[in-house]
GROMACS .gro file of C-alpha atoms in nm:
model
  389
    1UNK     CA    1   2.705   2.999 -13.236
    2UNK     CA    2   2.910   3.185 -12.950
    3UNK     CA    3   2.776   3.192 -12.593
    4UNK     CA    4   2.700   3.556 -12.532
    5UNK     CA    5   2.840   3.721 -12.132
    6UNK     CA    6   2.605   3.823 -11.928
    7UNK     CA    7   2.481   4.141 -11.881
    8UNK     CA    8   2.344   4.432 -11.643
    9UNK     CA    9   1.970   4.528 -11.803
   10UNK     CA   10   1.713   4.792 -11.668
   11UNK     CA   11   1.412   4.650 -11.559
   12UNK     CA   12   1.240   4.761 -11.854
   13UNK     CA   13   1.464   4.617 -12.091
   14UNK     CA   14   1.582   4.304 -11.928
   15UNK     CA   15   1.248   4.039 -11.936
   16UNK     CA   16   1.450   3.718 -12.033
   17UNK     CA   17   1.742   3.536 -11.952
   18UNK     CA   18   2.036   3.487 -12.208
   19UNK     CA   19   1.983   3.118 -12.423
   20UNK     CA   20   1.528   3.132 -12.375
   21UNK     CA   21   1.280   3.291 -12.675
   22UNK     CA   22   1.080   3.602 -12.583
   23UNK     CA   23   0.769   3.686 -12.649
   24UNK     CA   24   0.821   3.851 -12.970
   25UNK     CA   25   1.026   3.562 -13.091
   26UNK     CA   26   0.747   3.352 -13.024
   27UNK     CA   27   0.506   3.535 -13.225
   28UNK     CA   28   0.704   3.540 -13.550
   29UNK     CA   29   0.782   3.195 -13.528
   30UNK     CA   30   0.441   3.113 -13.742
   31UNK     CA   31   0.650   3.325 -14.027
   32UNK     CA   32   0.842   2.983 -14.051
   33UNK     CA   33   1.173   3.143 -14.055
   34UNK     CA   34   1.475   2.894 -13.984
   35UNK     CA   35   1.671   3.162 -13.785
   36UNK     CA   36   1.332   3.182 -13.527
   37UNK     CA   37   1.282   2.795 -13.533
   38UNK     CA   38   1.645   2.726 -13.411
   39UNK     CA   39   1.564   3.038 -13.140
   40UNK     CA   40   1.300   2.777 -13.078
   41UNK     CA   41   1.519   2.515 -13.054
   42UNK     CA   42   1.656   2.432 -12.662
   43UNK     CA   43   1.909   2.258 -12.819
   44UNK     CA   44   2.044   2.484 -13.082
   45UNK     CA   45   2.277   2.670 -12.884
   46UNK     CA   46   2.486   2.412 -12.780
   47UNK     CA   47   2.457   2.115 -13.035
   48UNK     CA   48   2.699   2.249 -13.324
   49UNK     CA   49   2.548   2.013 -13.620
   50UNK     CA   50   2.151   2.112 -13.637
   51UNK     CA   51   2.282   2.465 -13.687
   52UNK     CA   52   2.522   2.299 -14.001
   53UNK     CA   53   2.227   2.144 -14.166
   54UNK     CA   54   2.016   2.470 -14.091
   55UNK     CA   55   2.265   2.660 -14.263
   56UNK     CA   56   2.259   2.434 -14.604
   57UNK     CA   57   1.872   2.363 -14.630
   58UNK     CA   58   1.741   2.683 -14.498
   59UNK     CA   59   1.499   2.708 -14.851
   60UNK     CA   60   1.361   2.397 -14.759
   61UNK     CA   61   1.342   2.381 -14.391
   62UNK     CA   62   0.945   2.503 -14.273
   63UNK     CA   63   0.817   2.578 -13.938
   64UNK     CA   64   0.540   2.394 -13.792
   65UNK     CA   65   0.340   2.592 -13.595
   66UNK     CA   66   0.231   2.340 -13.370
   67UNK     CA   67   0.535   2.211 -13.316
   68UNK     CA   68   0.677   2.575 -13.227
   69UNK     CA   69   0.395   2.640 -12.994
   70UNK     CA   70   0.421   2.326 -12.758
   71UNK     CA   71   0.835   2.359 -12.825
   72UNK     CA   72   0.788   2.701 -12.625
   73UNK     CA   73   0.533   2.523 -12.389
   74UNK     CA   74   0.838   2.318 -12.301
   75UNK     CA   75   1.054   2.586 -12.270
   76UNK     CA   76   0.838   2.762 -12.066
   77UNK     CA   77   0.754   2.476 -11.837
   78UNK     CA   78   1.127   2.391 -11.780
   79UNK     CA   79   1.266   2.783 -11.716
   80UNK     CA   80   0.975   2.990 -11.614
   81UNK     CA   81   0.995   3.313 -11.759
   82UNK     CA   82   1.085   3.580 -11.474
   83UNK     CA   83   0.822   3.833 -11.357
   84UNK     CA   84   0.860   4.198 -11.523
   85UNK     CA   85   1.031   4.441 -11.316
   86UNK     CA   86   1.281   4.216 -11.167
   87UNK     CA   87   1.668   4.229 -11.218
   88UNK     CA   88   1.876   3.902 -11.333
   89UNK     CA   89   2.161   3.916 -11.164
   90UNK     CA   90   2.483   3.752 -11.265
   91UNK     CA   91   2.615   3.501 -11.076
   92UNK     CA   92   2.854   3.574 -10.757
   93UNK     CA   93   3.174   3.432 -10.872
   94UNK     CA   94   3.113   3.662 -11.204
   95UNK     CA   95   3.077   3.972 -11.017
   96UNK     CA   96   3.313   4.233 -10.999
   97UNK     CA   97   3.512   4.253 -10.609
   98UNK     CA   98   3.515   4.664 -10.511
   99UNK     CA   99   3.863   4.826 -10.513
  100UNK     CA  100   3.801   4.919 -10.104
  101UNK     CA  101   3.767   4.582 -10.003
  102UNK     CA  102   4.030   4.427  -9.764
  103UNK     CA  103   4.188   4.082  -9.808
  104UNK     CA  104   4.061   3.837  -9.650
  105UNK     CA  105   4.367   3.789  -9.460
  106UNK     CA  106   4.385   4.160  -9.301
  107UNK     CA  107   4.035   4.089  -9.221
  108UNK     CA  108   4.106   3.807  -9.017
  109UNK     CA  109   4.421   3.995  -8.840
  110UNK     CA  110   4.175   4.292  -8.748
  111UNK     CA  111   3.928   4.057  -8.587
  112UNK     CA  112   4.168   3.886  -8.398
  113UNK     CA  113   4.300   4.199  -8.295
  114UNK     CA  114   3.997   4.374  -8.189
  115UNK     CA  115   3.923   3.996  -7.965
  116UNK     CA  116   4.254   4.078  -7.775
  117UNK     CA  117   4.160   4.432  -7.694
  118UNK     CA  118   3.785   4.324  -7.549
  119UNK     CA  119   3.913   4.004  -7.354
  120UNK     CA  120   4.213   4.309  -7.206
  121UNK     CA  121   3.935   4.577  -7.116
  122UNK     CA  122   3.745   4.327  -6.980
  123UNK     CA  123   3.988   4.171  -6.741
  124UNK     CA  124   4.102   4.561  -6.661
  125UNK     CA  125   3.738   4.626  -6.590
  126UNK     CA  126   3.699   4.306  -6.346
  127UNK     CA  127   4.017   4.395  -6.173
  128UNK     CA  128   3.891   4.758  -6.103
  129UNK     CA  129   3.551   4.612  -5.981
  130UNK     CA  130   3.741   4.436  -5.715
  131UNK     CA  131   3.962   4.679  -5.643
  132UNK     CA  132   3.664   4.907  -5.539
  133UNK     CA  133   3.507   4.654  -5.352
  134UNK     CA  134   3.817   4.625  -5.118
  135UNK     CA  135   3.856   5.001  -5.082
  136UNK     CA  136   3.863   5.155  -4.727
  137UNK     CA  137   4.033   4.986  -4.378
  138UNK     CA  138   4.091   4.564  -4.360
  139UNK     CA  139   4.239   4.411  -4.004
  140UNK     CA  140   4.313   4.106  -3.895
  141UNK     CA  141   4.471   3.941  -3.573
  142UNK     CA  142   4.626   3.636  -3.524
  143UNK     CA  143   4.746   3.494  -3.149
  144UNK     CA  144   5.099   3.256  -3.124
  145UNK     CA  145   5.137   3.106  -2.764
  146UNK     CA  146   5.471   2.993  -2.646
  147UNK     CA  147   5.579   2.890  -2.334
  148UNK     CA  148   5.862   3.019  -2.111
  149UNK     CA  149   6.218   2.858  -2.127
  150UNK     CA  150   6.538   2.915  -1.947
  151UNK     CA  151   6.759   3.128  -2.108
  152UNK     CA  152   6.514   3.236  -2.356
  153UNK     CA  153   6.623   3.401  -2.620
  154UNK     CA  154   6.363   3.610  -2.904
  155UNK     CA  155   6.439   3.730  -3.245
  156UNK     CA  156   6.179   3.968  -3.406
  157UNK     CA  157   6.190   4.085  -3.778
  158UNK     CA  158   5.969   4.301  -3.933
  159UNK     CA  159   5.986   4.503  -4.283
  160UNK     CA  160   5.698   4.647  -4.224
  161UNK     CA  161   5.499   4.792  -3.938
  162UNK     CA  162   5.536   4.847  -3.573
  163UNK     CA  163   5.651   4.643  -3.286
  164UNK     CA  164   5.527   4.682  -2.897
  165UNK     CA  165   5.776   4.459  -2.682
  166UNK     CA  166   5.665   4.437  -2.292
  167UNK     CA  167   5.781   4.160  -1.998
  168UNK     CA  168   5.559   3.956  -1.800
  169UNK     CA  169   5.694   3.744  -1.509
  170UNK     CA  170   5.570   3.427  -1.545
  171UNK     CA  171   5.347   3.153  -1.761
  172UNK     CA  172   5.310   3.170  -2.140
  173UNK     CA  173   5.375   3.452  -2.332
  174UNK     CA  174   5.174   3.596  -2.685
  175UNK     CA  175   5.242   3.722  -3.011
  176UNK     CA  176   4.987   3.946  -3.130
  177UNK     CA  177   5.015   4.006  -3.476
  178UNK     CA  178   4.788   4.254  -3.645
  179UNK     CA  179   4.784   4.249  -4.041
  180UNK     CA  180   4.635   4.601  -4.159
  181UNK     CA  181   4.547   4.768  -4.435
  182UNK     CA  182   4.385   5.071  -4.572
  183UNK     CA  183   4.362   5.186  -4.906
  184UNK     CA  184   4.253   5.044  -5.305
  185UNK     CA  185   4.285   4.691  -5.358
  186UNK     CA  186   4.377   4.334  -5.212
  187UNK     CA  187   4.571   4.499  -4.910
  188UNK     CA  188   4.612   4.099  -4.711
  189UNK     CA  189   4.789   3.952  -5.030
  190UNK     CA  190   5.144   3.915  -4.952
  191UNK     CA  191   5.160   3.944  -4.581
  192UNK     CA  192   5.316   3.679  -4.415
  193UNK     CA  193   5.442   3.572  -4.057
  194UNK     CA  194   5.638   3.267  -3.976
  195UNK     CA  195   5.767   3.125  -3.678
  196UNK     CA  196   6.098   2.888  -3.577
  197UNK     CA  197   6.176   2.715  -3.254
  198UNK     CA  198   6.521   2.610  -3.172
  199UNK     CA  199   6.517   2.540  -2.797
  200UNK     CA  200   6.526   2.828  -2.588
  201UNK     CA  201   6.505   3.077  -2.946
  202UNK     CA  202   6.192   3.198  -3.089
  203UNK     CA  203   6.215   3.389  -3.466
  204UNK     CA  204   5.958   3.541  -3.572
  205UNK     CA  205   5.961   3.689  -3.937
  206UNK     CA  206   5.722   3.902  -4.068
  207UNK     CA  207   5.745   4.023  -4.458
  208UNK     CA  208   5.486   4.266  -4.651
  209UNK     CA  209   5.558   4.175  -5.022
  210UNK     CA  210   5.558   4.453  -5.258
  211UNK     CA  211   5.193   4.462  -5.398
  212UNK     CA  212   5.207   4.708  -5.778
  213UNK     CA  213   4.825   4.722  -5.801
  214UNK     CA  214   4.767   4.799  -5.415
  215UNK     CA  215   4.745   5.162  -5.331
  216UNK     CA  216   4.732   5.291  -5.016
  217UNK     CA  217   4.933   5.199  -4.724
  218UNK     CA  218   4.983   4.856  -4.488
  219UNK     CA  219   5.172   4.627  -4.275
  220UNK     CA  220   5.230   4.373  -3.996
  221UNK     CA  221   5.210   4.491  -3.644
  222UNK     CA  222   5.333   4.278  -3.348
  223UNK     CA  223   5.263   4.305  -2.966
  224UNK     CA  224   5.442   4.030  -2.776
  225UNK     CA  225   5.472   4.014  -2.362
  226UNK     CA  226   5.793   3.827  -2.331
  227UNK     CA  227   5.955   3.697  -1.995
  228UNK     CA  228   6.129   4.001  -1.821
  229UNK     CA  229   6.500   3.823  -1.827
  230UNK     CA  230   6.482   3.758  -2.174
  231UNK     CA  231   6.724   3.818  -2.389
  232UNK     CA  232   6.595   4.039  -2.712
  233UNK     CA  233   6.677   4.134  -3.072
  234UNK     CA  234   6.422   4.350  -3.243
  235UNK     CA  235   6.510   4.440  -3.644
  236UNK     CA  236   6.301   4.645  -3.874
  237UNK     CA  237   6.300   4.865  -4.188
  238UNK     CA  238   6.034   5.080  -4.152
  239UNK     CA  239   5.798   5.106  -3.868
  240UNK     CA  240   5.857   5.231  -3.493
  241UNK     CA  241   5.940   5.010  -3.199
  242UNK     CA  242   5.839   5.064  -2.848
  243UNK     CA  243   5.989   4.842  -2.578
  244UNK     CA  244   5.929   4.877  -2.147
  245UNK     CA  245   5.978   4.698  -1.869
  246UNK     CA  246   6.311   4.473  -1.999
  247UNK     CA  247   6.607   4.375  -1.807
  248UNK     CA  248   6.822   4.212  -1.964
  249UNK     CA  249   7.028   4.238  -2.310
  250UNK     CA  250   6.874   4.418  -2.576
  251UNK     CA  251   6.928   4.464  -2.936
  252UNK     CA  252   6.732   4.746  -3.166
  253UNK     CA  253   6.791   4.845  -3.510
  254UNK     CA  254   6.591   4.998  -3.755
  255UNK     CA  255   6.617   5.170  -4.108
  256UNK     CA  256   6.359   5.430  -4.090
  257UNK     CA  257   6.131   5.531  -3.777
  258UNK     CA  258   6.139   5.585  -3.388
  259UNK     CA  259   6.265   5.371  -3.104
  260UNK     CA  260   6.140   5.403  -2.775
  261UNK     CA  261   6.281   5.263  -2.459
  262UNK     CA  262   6.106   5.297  -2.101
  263UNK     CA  263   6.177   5.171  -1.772
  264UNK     CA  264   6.474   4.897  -1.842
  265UNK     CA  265   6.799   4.802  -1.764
  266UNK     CA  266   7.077   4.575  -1.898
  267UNK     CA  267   7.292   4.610  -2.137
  268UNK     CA  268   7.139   4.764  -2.423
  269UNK     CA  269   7.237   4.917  -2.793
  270UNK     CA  270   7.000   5.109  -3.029
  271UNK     CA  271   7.091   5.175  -3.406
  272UNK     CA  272   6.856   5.397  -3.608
  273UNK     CA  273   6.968   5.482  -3.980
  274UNK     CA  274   6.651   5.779  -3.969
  275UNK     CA  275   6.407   5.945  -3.703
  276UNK     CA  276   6.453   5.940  -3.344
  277UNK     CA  277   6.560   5.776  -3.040
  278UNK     CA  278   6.424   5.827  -2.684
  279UNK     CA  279   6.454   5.692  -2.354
  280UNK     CA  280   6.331   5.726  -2.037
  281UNK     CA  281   6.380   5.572  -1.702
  282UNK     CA  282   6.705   5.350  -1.839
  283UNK     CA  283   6.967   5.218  -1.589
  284UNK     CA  284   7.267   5.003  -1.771
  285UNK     CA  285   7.538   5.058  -2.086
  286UNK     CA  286   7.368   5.206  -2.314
  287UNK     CA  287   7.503   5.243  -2.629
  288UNK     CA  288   7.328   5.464  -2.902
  289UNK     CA  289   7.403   5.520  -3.301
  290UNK     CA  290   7.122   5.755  -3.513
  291UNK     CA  291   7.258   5.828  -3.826
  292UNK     CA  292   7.009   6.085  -3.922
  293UNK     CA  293   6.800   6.240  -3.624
  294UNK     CA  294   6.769   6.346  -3.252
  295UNK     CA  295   6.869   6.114  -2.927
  296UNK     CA  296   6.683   6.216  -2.623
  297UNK     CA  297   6.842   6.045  -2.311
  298UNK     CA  298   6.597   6.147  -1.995
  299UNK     CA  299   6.679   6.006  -1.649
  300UNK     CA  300   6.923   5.794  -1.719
  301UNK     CA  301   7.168   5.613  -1.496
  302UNK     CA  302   7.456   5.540  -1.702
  303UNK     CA  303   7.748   5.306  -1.645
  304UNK     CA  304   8.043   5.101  -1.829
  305UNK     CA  305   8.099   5.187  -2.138
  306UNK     CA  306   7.840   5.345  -2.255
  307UNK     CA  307   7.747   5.613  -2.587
  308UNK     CA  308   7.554   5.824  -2.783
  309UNK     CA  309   7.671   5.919  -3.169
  310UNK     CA  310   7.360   6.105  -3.328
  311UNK     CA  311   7.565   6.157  -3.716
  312UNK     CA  312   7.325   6.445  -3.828
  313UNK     CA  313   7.093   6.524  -3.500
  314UNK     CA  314   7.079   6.649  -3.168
  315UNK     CA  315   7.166   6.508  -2.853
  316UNK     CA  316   6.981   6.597  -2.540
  317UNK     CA  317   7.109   6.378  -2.225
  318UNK     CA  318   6.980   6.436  -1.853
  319UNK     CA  319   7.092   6.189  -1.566
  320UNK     CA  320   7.345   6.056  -1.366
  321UNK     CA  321   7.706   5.875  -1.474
  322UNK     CA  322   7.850   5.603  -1.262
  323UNK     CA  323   8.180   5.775  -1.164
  324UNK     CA  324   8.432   5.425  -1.272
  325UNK     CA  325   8.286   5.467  -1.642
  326UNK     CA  326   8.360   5.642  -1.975
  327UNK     CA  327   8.126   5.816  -2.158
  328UNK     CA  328   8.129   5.958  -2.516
  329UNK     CA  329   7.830   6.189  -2.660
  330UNK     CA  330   7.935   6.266  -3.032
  331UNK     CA  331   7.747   6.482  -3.323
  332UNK     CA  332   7.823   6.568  -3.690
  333UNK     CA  333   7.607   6.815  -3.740
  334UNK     CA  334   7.397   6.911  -3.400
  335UNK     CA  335   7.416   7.069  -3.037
  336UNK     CA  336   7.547   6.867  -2.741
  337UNK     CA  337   7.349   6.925  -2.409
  338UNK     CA  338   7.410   6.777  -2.099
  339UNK     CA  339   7.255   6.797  -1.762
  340UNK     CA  340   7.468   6.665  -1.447
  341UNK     CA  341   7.372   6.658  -1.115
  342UNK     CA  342   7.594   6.929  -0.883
  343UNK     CA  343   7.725   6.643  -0.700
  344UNK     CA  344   7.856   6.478  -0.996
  345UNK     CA  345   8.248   6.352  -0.999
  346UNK     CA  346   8.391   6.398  -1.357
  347UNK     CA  347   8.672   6.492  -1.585
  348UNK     CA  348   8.550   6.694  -1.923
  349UNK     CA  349   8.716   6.593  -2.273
  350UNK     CA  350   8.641   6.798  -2.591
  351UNK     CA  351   8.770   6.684  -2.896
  352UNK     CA  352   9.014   6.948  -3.098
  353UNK     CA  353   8.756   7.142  -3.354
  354UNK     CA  354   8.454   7.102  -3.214
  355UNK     CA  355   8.228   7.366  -3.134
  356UNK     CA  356   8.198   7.634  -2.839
  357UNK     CA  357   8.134   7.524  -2.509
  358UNK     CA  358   7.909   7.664  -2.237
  359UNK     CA  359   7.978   7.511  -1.921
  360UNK     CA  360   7.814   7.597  -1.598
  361UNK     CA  361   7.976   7.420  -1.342
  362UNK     CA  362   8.286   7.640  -1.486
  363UNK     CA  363   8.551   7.377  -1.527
  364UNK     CA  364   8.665   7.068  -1.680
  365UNK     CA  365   8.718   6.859  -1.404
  366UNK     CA  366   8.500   6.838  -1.096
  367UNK     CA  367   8.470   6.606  -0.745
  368UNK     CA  368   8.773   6.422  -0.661
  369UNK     CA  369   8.845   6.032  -0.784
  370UNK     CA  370   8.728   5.843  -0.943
  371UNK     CA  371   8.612   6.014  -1.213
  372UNK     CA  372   8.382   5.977  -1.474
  373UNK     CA  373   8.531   6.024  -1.815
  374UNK     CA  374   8.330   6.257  -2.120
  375UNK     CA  375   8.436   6.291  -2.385
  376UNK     CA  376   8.223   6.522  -2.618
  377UNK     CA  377   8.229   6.620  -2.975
  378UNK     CA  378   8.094   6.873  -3.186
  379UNK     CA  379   8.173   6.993  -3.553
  380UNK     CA  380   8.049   7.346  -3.531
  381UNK     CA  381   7.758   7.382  -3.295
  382UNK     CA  382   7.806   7.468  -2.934
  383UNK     CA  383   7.819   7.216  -2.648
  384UNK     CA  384   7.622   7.285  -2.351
  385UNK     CA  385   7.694   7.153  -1.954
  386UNK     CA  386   7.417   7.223  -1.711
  387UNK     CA  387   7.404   7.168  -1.346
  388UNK     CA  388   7.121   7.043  -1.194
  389UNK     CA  389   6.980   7.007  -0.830
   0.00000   0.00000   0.00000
């Protein structure tokens, strides 16, 4: 006898597992058919021989009907009989898979997937939540106390942020350094100031690291009184620089901002690649480069060799000139104007091409020798010489 597949049965229809006797089965077995004794039979369906000798003595073969009925008591005890009503399923490795379903290896590549993208929008969202909390204005100062050497000597770099530079006679001097921010993010990450001694030389370097998930602006400010006869080089990229009360050499570049000098003397040169120069109250060679913006020289006492180049700016001079120096006041693209005292001795030199001239002392030479030298050039816009009381 085959083994029959499983099937899918209504509820109605489908009261008794494939291989057990029903109900109906068990009522005809008192009929003492063969066929309904082997149904009987637990063992029919898979023992091959009973089912041999059924099929040659099945005239003779009789069905006891006491036998039959504790056979199916048997039955019944060892496979209850399910409840009406209730679907037999098959079981799960014999059902069909639907055609929609993914591999289980794509399923496993989505969920890793979708892990990635929640552990990324998290992080994003705990970066934003500190960026937030560090919005607005963050300061802080630090002091450096040095004392005063002979023949001291200070260095001062700074990429980013201004730089006050002031004399003091005597006793220690300070660096204050002021680290500032103001804007969205971790503004103090990647500020830093260092210091070297080598005998009478102080460096100080100062660096504001490039910061892609700070917005806003910041930098490194520094206020130091040095001793009055020291000499000074200040260097930044982008900041402004104010300096009084020095007298002695001085050094000042810068790539993009102001320079201001007040009340020194010495020998002193400022560079400027962009923005403007200015100073007041200067006696000494002064020698001034802008490559890109105004020079505004007022009461000045120069001497030596001394000069102001301003590449794409104006000059704007008022003072005296020692009458043994030579002086040159140079533009590329911008107006010359100088202001001389009446009683000033000097000998007037424009350069071949330059632009108009309006003098008002009403020649080129003036005062007997010596003589201070000008020499003045324009490339098209007018040069102006005023006399003043």
């Amino acid at each position: 006898m085959n083994k029959q597949e499983p099937s899918y049965l209504d509820a109605e229809q489908q009261s008794v597992p494939a291989g057990q006797p029903s109900s109906e089965q068990l009522q005809q077995a008192g009929t003492g058919t063969d066929e309904h004794a082997d149904m009987l039979n637990p063992h029919a369906i898979n023992d091959p021989e009973p089912e041999l000798a059924q099929t040659e003595n099945t005239s003779h073969v009789q069905l006891d009907v006491t036998a039959t009925s504790s056979t199916a008591s048997a039955v019944s005890e060892a496979a209850p009989l399910p409840q009406p009503g209730l679907a037999v399923w098959p079981p799960v490795y014999e059902r069909p898979v639907p055609d929609w379903r993914f591999p289980r290896s794509e399923q496993n590549a989505m969920g890793r997937v979708l892990m990635i993208v929640l552990a990324v929008a998290l992080l994003a969202g705990l970066v934003f939540i500190g960026l937030l909390s560090r919005l607005g204005s963050q300061s802080n100062v630090e002091n450096y106390l040095f004392d005063q050497k002979t023949h001291q000597k200070i260095i001062i770099n700074d990429n980013q942020g201004s730089i006050h530079v002031h004399s003091q006679s005597k006793g220690p001097f300070v660096f204050r350094v002021t680290k500032h921010s103001e804007g969205m993010g971790l503004g103090s990450v990647g500020m830093e100031v260092s210091f070297n001694q080598y005998g009478p030389t102080i460096s100080v370097l100062a660096q504001v690291q490039a910061d892609p998930i700070f917005v806003g602006s910041r930098g490194i400010d520094i206020d130091v009184s040095v001793p009055s006869t020291a000499s000074l080089e200040v260097h930044s990229v982008n900041g402004n620089i104010t300096l009084t009360n020095l007298d002695d050499q001085l050094l000042v570049q810068i790539g993009t901002g102001s320079i201001k000098l007040e009340n020194s003397q010495g020998q002193m040169t400022l560079q400027a690649d962009s923005g403007t120069i200015s100073t007041t109250n200067v006696r000494g060679q002064l020698n001034i480069t802008n490559h890109q913006g105004n020079v505004e020289a007022h009461r000045v006492a120069l001497h030596g060799q001394s000069s102001i180049n301003a590449g794409n700016g104006a000059i704007a001079f008022d003072g005296t000139l020692d009458r043994s120096g030579h002086y040159r006041f140079m533009t590329q693209n911008g107006p010359i104007n100088l202001a001389l005292p009446a009683s000033s001795a000097f000998r007037l030199q424009i350069d071949e091409g330059s632009g108009p001239l309006h003098n008002q002392f009403g020649q080129l030479s003036r005062g007997t020798n010596p003589q201070a030298v000008i020499a003045v050039s324009t490339q098209h816009d007018i040069i102006s010489l005023h006399e003043t009381k």
